[in-house]
Amino acid sequence: MSQETKTTERHQDTDEQILPYKHILLATDFSAHARRAGQRARELADKYQARLSLVHVFDDFVLYDEFYEPVAEERFALQQTLHDAAEQHLATLADEIGIEDPADVQLLVGAPKATILAHAEEHDVDLIIVGSHGRRGLARLLGSVASGIVNAAPCDVLTVRL
Ligand code: AMP
């Protein structure tokens, strides 16, 4: 490889390192960590003049009776209540961090890690922001959703601590 080619490659590497973020995705479970992540997301979106979008993944679940049979009716009622609450929380957080376009605020359904990753890929997200922990305790170095995203994301990931 000639000296000229090497120099060109080094320049490209340098250029890649300084590309500004264009689309930042904040994934929230409405925990204290995630709220703080929201403040950081807004700050970075302003700094990079980036689009900021917000998702919460509604974890689908099954309720069982004492015979371990799935209970349909109670489940639907409870799911609807939780779904409505999640929608309300999302709207409040979007308002707090100044996301105005409803298309940038989405309530998704599925398994959190896989759903957030698929959404990020589909929408050309170049930075995912999550709290280092969520609602499931602080025992681990990183929460399971957070570490799953760090390990598998197609882009940069920022985990925000309290
Ligand atoms: P965890 O890994 O569950 O401790 O959560 C860490 C972070 O992942 C949270 O602070 C959120 O930013 C994100 N997160 C966890 N669960 C969800 C979810 N259901 N929807 C969107 N983001 C989530």
Tab-separated table of N, CA and C and ligand atoms in Angstrom, residues 26-31 33-35 37 55-59 110 112-113 116 129-137 142-147 149 160, ligand 1:
chain	number	residue	atom	x	y	z
A	26	LEU	N	-34.354	7.695	22.474
A	26	LEU	CA	-34.402	7.479	23.921
A	26	LEU	C	-35.408	6.367	24.193
A	27	ALA	N	-34.939	5.300	24.844
A	27	ALA	CA	-35.843	4.210	25.228
A	27	ALA	C	-36.106	4.345	26.716
A	28	THR	N	-37.362	4.423	27.077
A	28	THR	CA	-37.671	4.697	28.486
A	28	THR	C	-38.606	3.673	29.104
A	29	ASP	N	-38.348	3.374	30.387
A	29	ASP	CA	-39.299	2.553	31.155
A	29	ASP	C	-39.909	3.398	32.283
A	30	PHE	N	-39.697	4.713	32.202
A	30	PHE	CA	-40.253	5.688	33.154
A	30	PHE	C	-39.647	5.581	34.551
A	31	SER	N	-38.535	4.876	34.691
A	31	SER	CA	-37.854	4.796	35.989
A	31	SER	C	-37.045	6.079	36.190
A	33	HIS	N	-33.823	6.371	36.473
A	33	HIS	CA	-32.675	6.370	35.565
A	33	HIS	C	-33.086	6.852	34.173
A	34	ALA	N	-34.240	6.351	33.747
A	34	ALA	CA	-34.683	6.690	32.397
A	34	ALA	C	-35.049	8.171	32.301
A	35	ARG	N	-35.546	8.740	33.392
A	35	ARG	CA	-35.884	10.183	33.375
A	35	ARG	C	-34.617	11.001	33.222
A	37	ALA	N	-31.945	9.922	31.851
A	37	ALA	CA	-31.512	9.677	30.474
A	37	ALA	C	-32.222	10.646	29.524
A	55	VAL	N	-39.250	6.043	22.695
A	55	VAL	CA	-40.097	4.837	22.669
A	55	VAL	C	-40.208	4.221	24.054
A	56	HIS	N	-41.344	3.616	24.290
A	56	HIS	CA	-41.503	2.713	25.424
A	56	HIS	C	-42.025	1.410	24.851
A	57	VAL	N	-41.498	0.290	25.332
A	57	VAL	CA	-42.000	-0.993	24.854
A	57	VAL	C	-42.897	-1.594	25.928
A	58	PHE	N	-44.115	-1.793	25.527
A	58	PHE	CA	-45.108	-2.388	26.409
A	58	PHE	C	-44.896	-3.893	26.372
A	59	ASP	N	-44.503	-4.411	27.530
A	59	ASP	CA	-44.144	-5.824	27.631
A	59	ASP	C	-45.436	-6.656	27.684
A	110	GLY	N	-43.967	-5.661	22.680
A	110	GLY	CA	-43.079	-6.790	22.411
A	110	GLY	C	-42.079	-6.992	23.524
A	112	PRO	N	-38.751	-5.945	25.213
A	112	PRO	CA	-38.087	-4.638	25.138
A	112	PRO	C	-36.785	-4.607	24.321
A	113	LYS	N	-35.853	-5.477	24.634
A	113	LYS	CA	-34.542	-5.383	23.961
A	113	LYS	C	-34.682	-5.527	22.436
A	116	ILE	N	-36.630	-2.589	20.779
A	116	ILE	CA	-35.874	-1.326	20.697
A	116	ILE	C	-34.810	-1.427	19.592
A	129	ILE	N	-30.130	5.930	23.635
A	129	ILE	CA	-29.861	6.307	25.024
A	129	ILE	C	-30.816	5.547	25.943
A	130	VAL	N	-30.237	4.884	26.935
A	130	VAL	CA	-31.042	4.173	27.944
A	130	VAL	C	-30.504	4.517	29.323
A	131	GLY	N	-31.310	4.277	30.344
A	131	GLY	CA	-30.803	4.352	31.702
A	131	GLY	C	-29.911	3.136	31.956
A	132	SER	N	-28.932	3.272	32.839
A	132	SER	CA	-28.070	2.116	33.139
A	132	SER	C	-28.893	1.034	33.841
A	133	HIS	N	-29.959	1.455	34.524
A	133	HIS	CA	-30.852	0.526	35.205
A	133	HIS	C	-32.283	0.969	34.969
A	134	GLY	N	-33.188	0.057	35.299
A	134	GLY	CA	-34.593	0.394	35.130
A	134	GLY	C	-35.350	0.077	36.390
A	135	ARG	N	-36.458	-0.586	36.200
A	135	ARG	CA	-37.334	-0.867	37.339
A	135	ARG	C	-37.009	-2.184	37.999
A	136	ARG	N	-36.048	-2.917	37.456
A	136	ARG	CA	-35.841	-4.283	37.972
A	136	ARG	C	-34.646	-4.410	38.893
A	137	GLY	N	-34.318	-3.356	39.633
A	137	GLY	CA	-33.271	-3.489	40.645
A	137	GLY	C	-31.908	-3.090	40.137
A	142	LEU	N	-25.042	-3.583	34.896
A	142	LEU	CA	-25.978	-2.952	33.949
A	142	LEU	C	-27.261	-3.774	33.967
A	143	GLY	N	-28.401	-3.115	33.802
A	143	GLY	CA	-29.657	-3.859	33.718
A	143	GLY	C	-29.656	-4.772	32.489
A	144	SER	N	-30.605	-5.716	32.440
A	144	SER	CA	-30.557	-6.699	31.353
A	144	SER	C	-30.960	-6.095	30.012
A	145	VAL	N	-31.915	-5.178	30.026
A	145	VAL	CA	-32.278	-4.520	28.759
A	145	VAL	C	-31.096	-3.668	28.293
A	146	ALA	N	-30.522	-2.909	29.246
A	146	ALA	CA	-29.396	-2.032	28.896
A	146	ALA	C	-28.229	-2.848	28.344
A	147	SER	N	-27.849	-3.938	29.028
A	147	SER	CA	-26.680	-4.670	28.550
A	147	SER	C	-26.989	-5.389	27.242
A	149	ILE	N	-28.856	-4.271	24.881
A	149	ILE	CA	-28.781	-3.264	23.824
A	149	ILE	C	-27.321	-2.901	23.546
A	160	VAL	N	-27.091	5.902	30.829
A	160	VAL	CA	-27.020	7.042	31.748
A	160	VAL	C	-27.280	6.562	33.177
B	1	AMP	P1	-33.077	-2.540	32.703
B	1	AMP	O1	-32.011	-3.091	31.820
B	1	AMP	O2	-34.408	-3.240	32.647
B	1	AMP	O3	-32.589	-2.364	34.125
B	1	AMP	O4	-33.405	-1.073	32.155
B	1	AMP	C1	-32.362	-0.217	31.742
B	1	AMP	C2	-32.908	0.841	30.824
B	1	AMP	O5	-33.423	0.210	29.641
B	1	AMP	C3	-34.050	1.690	31.389
B	1	AMP	O6	-33.598	2.762	32.205
B	1	AMP	C4	-34.697	2.162	30.095
B	1	AMP	O7	-33.951	3.236	29.541
B	1	AMP	C5	-34.523	0.947	29.161
B	1	AMP	N1	-35.717	0.086	29.211
B	1	AMP	C6	-35.971	-0.966	30.043
B	1	AMP	N2	-37.172	-1.496	29.797
B	1	AMP	C7	-37.716	-0.770	28.787
B	1	AMP	C8	-38.959	-0.800	28.077
B	1	AMP	N3	-39.904	-1.687	28.359
B	1	AMP	N4	-39.163	0.096	27.094
B	1	AMP	C9	-38.203	1.014	26.782
B	1	AMP	N5	-37.027	1.113	27.418
B	1	AMP	C10	-36.775	0.235	28.410
